[in-house]
């Protein structure tokens, strides 16, 4: 047999005109895997936002494929349309490591899809010697089969398959108008019938996701789970993801329940609540801008909404409408709350000596050495991520001065702790910015300190609990009458 790969701008070809031969593998052995990189000539039509197709033929050696009645072939586009990812540059020097788009492409709208080059083409041939029941052929495989009649027996020719799951977004390249040649890596490996059927179903599932409105980025995340991950790592991913979502739900539920019943801010750092709200919103916007996995993005968005609501509760804000104009009022603090605020202010005073130099230095380092899309994320995300744990320290200081942790929402903390350690695993599995990975390990340190304070300051029933009341003040229940 012989394997031939042609390229053309037409989706249907009937002869050898207007096609280019880019790869010819003589004495093709279906049992032997290989990988070859070839340069493909890019026609002017394709450079002008057009499409280029690859025709892969498996045919008898020494015979042109369109002269061979027993040839099998499959067609795959080598281009796809996507909105170009905004270029990341050094905000001071203007230097960029990403592919430069020509002036006429840069002047076009950023939301206009342009042609991207698929730099990989992965081929498979099913090698299992399997006899099918002609009356009940599996539908998934049947569409890839070509039948021939030999005497009284119907035979199927070798099943040729293109692995579309291996086409990842990270391998795509923008096609410039000045580009005349682009590299194409053609790889081949045999495939069993079981894996072939599984891969067909996975490709159909990814296609269905896109039909239901999922973006190319989201579909690519699903591809990566199956292509870039081995079986055991894949099972761990699903197991960890299920528990992460469960603990996220339980943490949100208990956090809302705690703050809904809370009537006093005794022992709670108001500044820590404000900072947590600010940092959560900034992190959510940063993850949204970086097109992070939805598994990370959705919980971050829900958390941002909850933190905004907690600020309203912490500041005792009420909104009254005077016609169409809202009027915001803040509640008064009692003596115990004012004492907590003094500790809070004292903690921020000590913290500022370390905080401001570190945040300014971190932002300056990011500005000089890290590439961002916008100044907004350069300044804010560097401070939020690199030194966000510093703003968790006021609550630790308040706990130390009051010698109590009874006012903290320990149920929500427990679930968040489980998620903190799960995030450590996710940091190596899920697509996320490096700064967000470091933040996962940062939270481990803070929670360990909270646990130490929990052990150091056991709950005193005479102190106020998380709802602003003490156990001794709880009214006794009336005896039940028989």
Short mmCIF file of C-alpha atoms in Angstrom, two decimals:
data_model
loop_
_atom_site.label_atom_id
_atom_site.label_comp_id
_atom_site.label_asym_id
_atom_site.label_seq_id
_atom_site.Cartn_x
_atom_site.Cartn_y
_atom_site.Cartn_z
CA UNK A 1 0.00 0.00 0.00
CA UNK A 2 0.89 3.65 -0.35
CA UNK A 3 -0.16 6.68 1.69
CA UNK A 4 -0.53 10.00 -0.14
CA UNK A 5 -1.49 13.41 1.29
CA UNK A 6 -2.67 16.17 -1.05
CA UNK A 7 -3.82 19.73 -0.39
CA UNK A 8 -6.39 21.80 -2.28
CA UNK A 9 -8.68 24.77 -1.74
CA UNK A 10 -11.70 22.79 -2.99
CA UNK A 11 -13.81 20.58 -0.77
CA UNK A 12 -14.46 18.14 -3.66
CA UNK A 13 -11.96 16.94 -6.25
CA UNK A 14 -12.62 14.76 -9.24
CA UNK A 15 -9.23 14.76 -10.92
CA UNK A 16 -5.60 15.58 -10.25
CA UNK A 17 -5.91 19.23 -11.25
CA UNK A 18 -5.44 22.05 -8.72
CA UNK A 19 -3.99 19.76 -6.03
CA UNK A 20 -0.52 19.59 -4.47
CA UNK A 21 1.19 16.44 -3.22
CA UNK A 22 2.76 17.21 0.18
CA UNK A 23 3.57 13.70 1.47
CA UNK A 24 4.05 10.33 -0.21
CA UNK A 25 4.80 7.24 1.89
CA UNK A 26 5.67 4.26 -0.33
CA UNK A 27 5.60 0.71 1.07
CA UNK A 28 3.28 1.97 3.80
CA UNK A 29 3.11 -0.45 6.76
CA UNK A 30 -0.02 -0.06 8.88
CA UNK A 31 1.77 -1.63 11.88
CA UNK A 32 4.60 0.93 11.94
CA UNK A 33 4.06 4.37 13.45
CA UNK A 34 5.85 7.46 12.12
CA UNK A 35 5.90 11.24 12.33
CA UNK A 36 7.08 13.57 9.57
CA UNK A 37 7.09 17.33 9.20
CA UNK A 38 6.59 18.81 5.74
CA UNK A 39 6.27 22.35 4.39
CA UNK A 40 2.91 23.08 2.76
CA UNK A 41 2.48 25.76 0.12
CA UNK A 42 -0.28 28.18 1.15
CA UNK A 43 -2.35 29.42 -1.83
CA UNK A 44 -3.31 33.08 -2.13
CA UNK A 45 -6.98 32.21 -1.58
CA UNK A 46 -6.14 30.64 1.78
CA UNK A 47 -3.99 33.62 2.79
CA UNK A 48 -7.02 35.85 2.10
CA UNK A 49 -9.01 34.20 4.90
CA UNK A 50 -9.80 31.12 2.80
CA UNK A 51 -9.79 27.40 3.59
CA UNK A 52 -7.29 24.68 2.69
CA UNK A 53 -8.21 20.98 2.72
CA UNK A 54 -6.07 17.87 3.12
CA UNK A 55 -7.00 14.75 1.13
CA UNK A 56 -5.47 11.59 2.57
CA UNK A 57 -5.46 8.53 0.29
CA UNK A 58 -4.60 4.92 1.12
CA UNK A 59 -4.18 3.07 -2.20
CA UNK A 60 -2.19 0.49 -4.12
CA UNK A 61 1.49 1.36 -4.54
CA UNK A 62 2.45 2.66 -7.98
CA UNK A 63 -1.14 3.60 -8.89
CA UNK A 64 -2.56 7.11 -8.71
CA UNK A 65 -5.37 7.21 -6.12
CA UNK A 66 -8.07 8.36 -8.59
CA UNK A 67 -7.16 5.43 -10.86
CA UNK A 68 -7.44 2.89 -8.04
CA UNK A 69 -10.96 1.49 -7.52
CA UNK A 70 -10.06 0.13 -4.08
CA UNK A 71 -8.57 3.27 -2.62
CA UNK A 72 -9.90 4.78 0.61
CA UNK A 73 -9.63 8.45 1.41
CA UNK A 74 -10.70 10.99 4.00
CA UNK A 75 -10.86 14.78 3.94
CA UNK A 76 -9.88 17.18 6.71
CA UNK A 77 -9.60 20.99 6.74
CA UNK A 78 -6.14 22.29 7.57
CA UNK A 79 -7.55 25.67 8.57
CA UNK A 80 -10.13 26.85 11.05
CA UNK A 81 -11.67 30.20 11.87
CA UNK A 82 -11.05 31.76 15.28
CA UNK A 83 -10.93 35.20 16.84
CA UNK A 84 -7.22 35.96 17.38
CA UNK A 85 -6.10 35.98 20.98
CA UNK A 86 -5.10 39.51 22.10
CA UNK A 87 -1.34 39.89 21.96
CA UNK A 88 0.53 39.98 25.24
CA UNK A 89 3.34 42.56 25.30
CA UNK A 90 5.81 44.07 27.71
CA UNK A 91 3.93 47.19 28.76
CA UNK A 92 7.10 49.30 28.96
CA UNK A 93 9.20 48.15 26.00
CA UNK A 94 6.41 46.97 23.71
CA UNK A 95 8.29 43.70 23.00
CA UNK A 96 6.26 40.61 22.19
CA UNK A 97 7.00 36.93 21.89
CA UNK A 98 3.76 36.01 20.16
CA UNK A 99 3.30 35.78 16.42
CA UNK A 100 3.01 39.21 14.80
CA UNK A 101 -0.11 39.87 12.75
CA UNK A 102 0.26 42.07 9.71
CA UNK A 103 -0.80 45.70 9.68
CA UNK A 104 -3.97 45.05 7.73
CA UNK A 105 -4.97 42.29 10.18
CA UNK A 106 -4.22 44.53 13.17
CA UNK A 107 -6.51 47.23 11.87
CA UNK A 108 -9.44 44.82 11.59
CA UNK A 109 -11.88 44.34 14.44
CA UNK A 110 -10.57 42.16 17.26
CA UNK A 111 -13.77 40.11 17.29
CA UNK A 112 -13.50 39.18 13.59
CA UNK A 113 -12.58 35.50 13.03
CA UNK A 114 -9.54 34.89 10.83
CA UNK A 115 -7.97 31.76 9.33
CA UNK A 116 -5.70 29.76 11.62
CA UNK A 117 -3.37 26.96 10.53
CA UNK A 118 -3.68 23.50 12.03
CA UNK A 119 -0.08 22.42 12.35
CA UNK A 120 -0.81 18.76 13.18
CA UNK A 121 -2.48 15.97 11.22
CA UNK A 122 -2.86 12.69 13.10
CA UNK A 123 -3.85 9.59 11.09
CA UNK A 124 -4.94 6.14 12.22
CA UNK A 125 -5.81 2.85 10.52
CA UNK A 126 -7.88 0.22 12.33
CA UNK A 127 -5.76 -2.95 12.47
CA UNK A 128 -8.07 -5.45 14.23
CA UNK A 129 -9.08 -8.40 12.00
CA UNK A 130 -12.76 -8.17 12.88
CA UNK A 131 -15.73 -9.73 11.10
CA UNK A 132 -18.90 -7.62 11.33
CA UNK A 133 -22.48 -8.81 11.05
CA UNK A 134 -23.66 -7.22 7.82
CA UNK A 135 -27.21 -6.76 9.12
CA UNK A 136 -26.16 -4.88 12.28
CA UNK A 137 -23.12 -2.77 11.53
CA UNK A 138 -22.31 -0.28 14.32
CA UNK A 139 -23.38 3.17 13.12
CA UNK A 140 -20.30 4.93 14.50
CA UNK A 141 -17.86 2.80 12.47
CA UNK A 142 -20.12 2.32 9.43
CA UNK A 143 -19.68 5.90 8.21
CA UNK A 144 -15.92 5.34 7.95
CA UNK A 145 -16.22 2.03 6.05
CA UNK A 146 -15.98 1.44 2.31
CA UNK A 147 -17.33 -1.92 1.03
CA UNK A 148 -16.27 -4.01 -1.98
CA UNK A 149 -17.90 -7.19 -3.34
CA UNK A 150 -15.48 -10.08 -3.85
CA UNK A 151 -17.43 -13.07 -5.11
CA UNK A 152 -20.26 -13.78 -2.69
CA UNK A 153 -18.55 -12.06 0.23
CA UNK A 154 -18.62 -8.35 1.09
CA UNK A 155 -15.32 -7.01 2.37
CA UNK A 156 -14.52 -3.66 3.93
CA UNK A 157 -11.37 -1.80 2.96
CA UNK A 158 -8.90 -0.49 5.60
CA UNK A 159 -10.64 2.01 7.88
CA UNK A 160 -8.81 5.35 7.71
CA UNK A 161 -9.43 7.78 10.55
CA UNK A 162 -8.29 11.34 11.40
CA UNK A 163 -7.85 12.11 15.09
CA UNK A 164 -9.45 15.56 15.43
CA UNK A 165 -9.01 15.55 19.21
CA UNK A 166 -5.28 16.11 18.72
CA UNK A 167 -5.97 19.49 17.06
CA UNK A 168 -5.42 21.80 20.01
CA UNK A 169 -5.86 25.56 20.17
CA UNK A 170 -2.27 25.97 21.39
CA UNK A 171 -1.01 24.47 18.09
CA UNK A 172 -2.95 26.92 15.88
CA UNK A 173 -1.10 29.66 14.01
CA UNK A 174 -2.56 32.80 12.46
CA UNK A 175 -2.14 32.76 8.65
CA UNK A 176 -0.51 36.00 7.54
CA UNK A 177 -1.02 37.35 4.05
CA UNK A 178 2.73 37.28 3.41
CA UNK A 179 3.16 33.62 4.43
CA UNK A 180 3.72 31.29 1.46
CA UNK A 181 4.66 28.10 3.36
CA UNK A 182 3.65 26.63 6.71
CA UNK A 183 4.86 23.50 8.54
CA UNK A 184 2.59 20.48 8.90
CA UNK A 185 3.42 17.57 11.19
CA UNK A 186 1.87 14.33 9.92
CA UNK A 187 1.86 11.50 12.45
CA UNK A 188 0.52 7.98 12.09
CA UNK A 189 -0.24 5.15 14.49
CA UNK A 190 -2.41 2.05 14.37
CA UNK A 191 -5.63 1.95 16.37
CA UNK A 192 -7.76 -0.85 17.77
CA UNK A 193 -11.49 -1.17 17.08
CA UNK A 194 -12.39 -0.38 20.70
CA UNK A 195 -10.31 2.78 20.84
CA UNK A 196 -11.56 3.83 17.40
CA UNK A 197 -15.19 3.65 18.52
CA UNK A 198 -14.38 5.47 21.78
CA UNK A 199 -12.52 8.22 19.90
CA UNK A 200 -15.42 8.65 17.44
CA UNK A 201 -17.86 9.13 20.33
CA UNK A 202 -15.52 11.63 22.01
CA UNK A 203 -15.22 13.66 18.80
CA UNK A 204 -18.99 13.67 18.43
CA UNK A 205 -19.34 14.82 22.06
CA UNK A 206 -16.94 17.74 21.53
CA UNK A 207 -18.81 18.71 18.36
CA UNK A 208 -22.10 18.62 20.30
CA UNK A 209 -20.66 20.94 22.95
CA UNK A 210 -19.86 23.51 20.29
CA UNK A 211 -23.36 23.17 18.84
CA UNK A 212 -24.79 23.94 22.29
CA UNK A 213 -22.85 27.20 22.43
CA UNK A 214 -19.59 26.18 24.11
CA UNK A 215 -16.62 28.19 22.86
CA UNK A 216 -13.61 26.77 21.05
CA UNK A 217 -11.61 27.33 24.24
CA UNK A 218 -14.04 25.25 26.36
CA UNK A 219 -14.09 22.46 23.77
CA UNK A 220 -10.29 22.52 23.72
CA UNK A 221 -10.23 21.97 27.49
CA UNK A 222 -12.27 18.79 27.00
CA UNK A 223 -9.90 17.66 24.23
CA UNK A 224 -6.92 18.20 26.51
CA UNK A 225 -8.42 15.96 29.18
CA UNK A 226 -8.47 13.00 26.79
CA UNK A 227 -5.40 13.71 24.64
CA UNK A 228 -2.83 15.08 27.10
CA UNK A 229 -3.71 12.92 30.08
CA UNK A 230 -3.14 9.23 30.72
CA UNK A 231 -5.96 6.99 31.92
CA UNK A 232 -5.07 7.04 35.65
CA UNK A 233 -4.52 10.81 35.67
CA UNK A 234 -7.84 11.22 33.86
CA UNK A 235 -9.66 9.17 36.51
CA UNK A 236 -8.01 11.28 39.23
CA UNK A 237 -9.14 14.46 37.44
CA UNK A 238 -12.80 13.40 37.41
CA UNK A 239 -12.61 12.22 41.03
CA UNK A 240 -10.99 15.44 42.24
CA UNK A 241 -13.32 17.64 40.16
CA UNK A 242 -16.42 16.02 41.68
CA UNK A 243 -15.20 16.62 45.23
CA UNK A 244 -14.07 20.16 44.40
CA UNK A 245 -17.54 21.10 43.16
CA UNK A 246 -19.16 19.43 46.19
CA UNK A 247 -16.96 21.29 48.69
CA UNK A 248 -17.45 24.54 46.77
CA UNK A 249 -21.22 24.16 47.16
CA UNK A 250 -21.00 23.27 50.86
CA UNK A 251 -18.58 26.15 51.56
CA UNK A 252 -20.83 28.64 49.79
CA UNK A 253 -23.90 27.27 51.60
CA UNK A 254 -22.36 27.49 55.08
CA UNK A 255 -20.74 30.86 54.40
CA UNK A 256 -24.09 32.33 53.35
CA UNK A 257 -25.82 30.73 56.36
CA UNK A 258 -23.19 32.15 58.74
CA UNK A 259 -23.40 35.71 57.41
CA UNK A 260 -27.17 35.62 57.07
CA UNK A 261 -27.57 34.97 60.81
CA UNK A 262 -24.73 37.25 61.89
CA UNK A 263 -25.84 40.30 63.90
CA UNK A 264 -22.50 41.56 65.19
CA UNK A 265 -18.95 42.10 63.84
CA UNK A 266 -17.33 41.34 67.21
CA UNK A 267 -14.02 39.57 66.58
CA UNK A 268 -14.30 39.92 62.79
CA UNK A 269 -11.84 42.01 60.78
CA UNK A 270 -13.89 44.39 58.62
CA UNK A 271 -10.82 45.36 56.60
CA UNK A 272 -10.12 41.70 55.86
CA UNK A 273 -13.69 41.34 54.57
CA UNK A 274 -13.27 44.43 52.36
CA UNK A 275 -9.94 43.23 51.00
CA UNK A 276 -11.24 39.73 50.39
CA UNK A 277 -14.10 41.20 48.37
CA UNK A 278 -11.78 43.44 46.35
CA UNK A 279 -9.24 40.68 45.66
CA UNK A 280 -11.94 38.13 44.76
CA UNK A 281 -13.49 40.47 42.18
CA UNK A 282 -10.08 41.32 40.67
CA UNK A 283 -9.09 37.64 40.51
CA UNK A 284 -12.39 36.77 38.81
CA UNK A 285 -11.86 39.50 36.18
CA UNK A 286 -8.26 38.34 35.67
CA UNK A 287 -9.30 34.69 35.21
CA UNK A 288 -12.06 35.82 32.83
CA UNK A 289 -9.54 37.80 30.78
CA UNK A 290 -7.12 34.84 30.70
CA UNK A 291 -9.89 32.51 29.41
CA UNK A 292 -9.35 30.12 32.31
CA UNK A 293 -11.13 26.79 32.56
CA UNK A 294 -14.82 27.09 33.52
CA UNK A 295 -14.14 24.69 36.39
CA UNK A 296 -12.08 27.48 38.00
CA UNK A 297 -13.96 30.49 36.59
CA UNK A 298 -17.55 29.67 37.66
CA UNK A 299 -16.77 29.13 41.40
CA UNK A 300 -14.64 32.31 41.33
CA UNK A 301 -17.60 34.27 39.92
CA UNK A 302 -20.03 32.89 42.51
CA UNK A 303 -17.52 33.67 45.26
CA UNK A 304 -17.19 37.27 44.05
CA UNK A 305 -20.96 37.80 44.28
CA UNK A 306 -21.03 36.34 47.81
CA UNK A 307 -18.13 38.55 48.93
CA UNK A 308 -19.97 41.67 47.71
CA UNK A 309 -22.99 40.63 49.75
CA UNK A 310 -20.79 40.02 52.83
CA UNK A 311 -19.41 43.58 52.58
CA UNK A 312 -22.97 44.86 52.75
CA UNK A 313 -23.55 42.80 55.91
CA UNK A 314 -20.22 43.75 57.50
CA UNK A 315 -20.75 47.48 57.01
CA UNK A 316 -24.44 47.18 58.00
CA UNK A 317 -25.42 48.91 54.81
CA UNK A 318 -29.04 49.69 54.01
CA UNK A 319 -30.26 51.19 50.77
CA UNK A 320 -33.29 53.44 50.76
CA UNK A 321 -34.76 54.86 47.60
CA UNK A 322 -35.73 58.51 47.38
CA UNK A 323 -37.59 58.50 44.12
CA UNK A 324 -35.11 57.15 41.58
CA UNK A 325 -32.05 58.08 43.66
CA UNK A 326 -30.65 55.52 46.13
CA UNK A 327 -29.48 56.59 49.58
CA UNK A 328 -26.93 54.40 51.38
CA UNK A 329 -26.89 54.33 55.18
CA UNK A 330 -24.40 52.62 57.50
CA UNK A 331 -25.31 51.13 60.87
CA UNK A 332 -23.67 52.13 64.19
CA UNK A 333 -21.14 49.96 66.04
CA UNK A 334 -21.35 49.00 69.71
CA UNK A 335 -18.44 49.17 72.19
CA UNK A 336 -17.30 45.59 71.56
CA UNK A 337 -17.28 46.13 67.81
CA UNK A 338 -15.31 49.36 68.22
CA UNK A 339 -12.71 47.43 70.25
CA UNK A 340 -12.41 44.94 67.40
CA UNK A 341 -12.01 47.81 64.94
CA UNK A 342 -9.14 49.18 67.04
CA UNK A 343 -7.33 45.84 66.81
CA UNK A 344 -8.10 45.77 63.09
CA UNK A 345 -6.66 49.26 62.54
CA UNK A 346 -3.60 48.41 64.63
CA UNK A 347 -2.97 45.29 62.53
CA UNK A 348 -3.25 47.25 59.27
CA UNK A 349 -0.80 49.85 60.62
CA UNK A 350 1.88 47.22 61.25
CA UNK A 351 1.03 45.46 58.01
CA UNK A 352 1.38 48.60 55.90
CA UNK A 353 5.11 48.79 56.70
CA UNK A 354 5.57 45.54 54.79
CA UNK A 355 2.62 45.71 52.41
CA UNK A 356 3.29 48.86 50.41
CA UNK A 357 6.94 48.14 49.49
CA UNK A 358 6.09 44.57 48.49
CA UNK A 359 3.08 45.53 46.34
CA UNK A 360 4.96 48.34 44.60
CA UNK A 361 7.98 46.10 44.04
CA UNK A 362 5.85 43.22 42.77
CA UNK A 363 3.94 45.45 40.34
CA UNK A 364 7.23 46.96 39.08
CA UNK A 365 8.72 43.49 38.55
CA UNK A 366 5.63 42.34 36.61
CA UNK A 367 5.71 45.51 34.53
CA UNK A 368 9.33 44.89 33.53
CA UNK A 369 9.48 41.10 33.19
CA UNK A 370 5.96 39.71 32.66
CA UNK A 371 3.81 40.22 29.58
CA UNK A 372 0.20 41.34 30.08
CA UNK A 373 -2.62 42.50 27.86
CA UNK A 374 -3.52 45.55 29.97
CA UNK A 375 -2.00 47.82 32.64
CA UNK A 376 -5.07 47.11 34.79
CA UNK A 377 -4.16 43.46 35.28
CA UNK A 378 -0.43 44.16 35.51
CA UNK A 379 -0.82 46.42 38.55
CA UNK A 380 -3.77 44.82 40.34
CA UNK A 381 -3.29 41.08 39.75
CA UNK A 382 0.39 41.19 40.72
CA UNK A 383 -0.49 42.77 44.08
CA UNK A 384 -3.58 40.62 44.65
CA UNK A 385 -1.83 37.35 43.85
CA UNK A 386 1.70 37.86 45.10
CA UNK A 387 0.81 39.48 48.44
CA UNK A 388 -2.87 38.71 48.90
CA UNK A 389 -2.10 36.55 51.91
CA UNK A 390 -0.87 39.64 53.79
CA UNK A 391 -4.43 40.94 53.93
CA UNK A 392 -5.51 37.73 55.62
CA UNK A 393 -3.22 38.57 58.54
CA UNK A 394 -5.44 41.24 60.23
CA UNK A 395 -7.94 38.52 61.16
CA UNK A 396 -5.10 36.48 62.68
CA UNK A 397 -4.02 39.54 64.67
CA UNK A 398 -7.59 40.13 65.92
CA UNK A 399 -7.77 36.47 66.99
CA UNK A 400 -4.47 36.90 68.86
CA UNK A 401 -5.58 40.05 70.70
CA UNK A 402 -8.98 38.59 71.65
CA UNK A 403 -7.52 35.17 72.44
CA UNK A 404 -10.53 33.58 70.75
CA UNK A 405 -11.59 32.03 67.44
CA UNK A 406 -15.21 31.32 68.40
CA UNK A 407 -16.43 34.15 66.15
CA UNK A 408 -15.15 32.55 62.93
CA UNK A 409 -17.30 30.49 60.50
CA UNK A 410 -15.53 27.18 61.08
CA UNK A 411 -17.91 25.06 59.02
CA UNK A 412 -17.26 27.15 55.93
CA UNK A 413 -13.55 27.23 56.79
CA UNK A 414 -13.45 23.44 56.94
CA UNK A 415 -14.92 23.01 53.47
CA UNK A 416 -12.68 25.75 52.10
CA UNK A 417 -9.71 23.93 53.64
CA UNK A 418 -10.58 20.75 51.76
CA UNK A 419 -10.81 22.80 48.59
CA UNK A 420 -7.49 24.47 49.35
CA UNK A 421 -5.72 21.11 49.30
CA UNK A 422 -7.71 20.00 46.26
CA UNK A 423 -6.60 23.21 44.53
CA UNK A 424 -3.02 22.09 45.12
CA UNK A 425 -3.77 19.07 42.92
CA UNK A 426 -5.71 21.15 40.39
CA UNK A 427 -2.74 23.50 40.09
CA UNK A 428 -0.99 20.80 38.04
CA UNK A 429 -4.05 19.60 36.08
CA UNK A 430 -6.31 22.52 35.12
CA UNK A 431 -5.30 25.33 32.78
CA UNK A 432 -4.77 28.49 34.87
CA UNK A 433 -2.30 31.39 35.11
CA UNK A 434 0.93 30.70 37.03
CA UNK A 435 0.06 33.39 39.56
CA UNK A 436 -3.20 31.56 40.38
CA UNK A 437 -1.22 28.33 40.91
CA UNK A 438 1.02 30.06 43.46
CA UNK A 439 -2.05 31.50 45.20
CA UNK A 440 -3.32 27.95 45.81
CA UNK A 441 -0.21 27.11 47.87
CA UNK A 442 -0.35 30.53 49.59
CA UNK A 443 -3.76 29.65 51.08
CA UNK A 444 -2.31 26.47 52.63
CA UNK A 445 -0.02 28.51 54.88
CA UNK A 446 -2.80 30.80 56.10
CA UNK A 447 -5.16 27.94 56.92
CA UNK A 448 -2.46 26.11 58.90
CA UNK A 449 -2.05 29.24 61.04
CA UNK A 450 -5.83 29.33 61.59
CA UNK A 451 -5.70 25.69 62.72
CA UNK A 452 -2.91 26.51 65.16
CA UNK A 453 -5.02 29.33 66.64
CA UNK A 454 -7.99 26.96 66.86
CA UNK A 455 -5.84 24.63 69.00
CA UNK A 456 -4.27 27.48 70.99
CA UNK A 457 -7.56 29.22 71.83
CA UNK A 458 -10.16 26.54 72.66
CA UNK A 459 -13.78 27.65 72.55
CA UNK A 460 -14.84 29.35 75.77
CA UNK A 461 -18.59 29.01 76.32
CA UNK A 462 -18.65 32.39 78.05
CA UNK A 463 -17.39 34.16 74.92
CA UNK A 464 -19.54 35.18 72.00
CA UNK A 465 -19.87 32.66 69.20
CA UNK A 466 -20.07 33.28 65.47
CA UNK A 467 -23.61 34.68 65.77
CA UNK A 468 -22.72 37.31 68.39
CA UNK A 469 -24.13 35.33 71.33
CA UNK A 470 -22.65 33.17 74.08
CA UNK A 471 -23.69 29.67 75.00
CA UNK A 472 -24.52 30.79 78.55
CA UNK A 473 -26.88 33.48 77.24
CA UNK A 474 -28.99 31.02 75.27
CA UNK A 475 -32.49 30.74 76.79
CA UNK A 476 -33.36 27.44 78.30
CA UNK A 477 -35.98 25.43 76.53
CA UNK A 478 -39.22 24.67 78.31
CA UNK A 479 -39.71 21.16 79.56
CA UNK A 480 -41.77 19.03 77.25
CA UNK A 481 -45.17 18.10 78.63
CA UNK A 482 -46.28 14.56 78.26
#
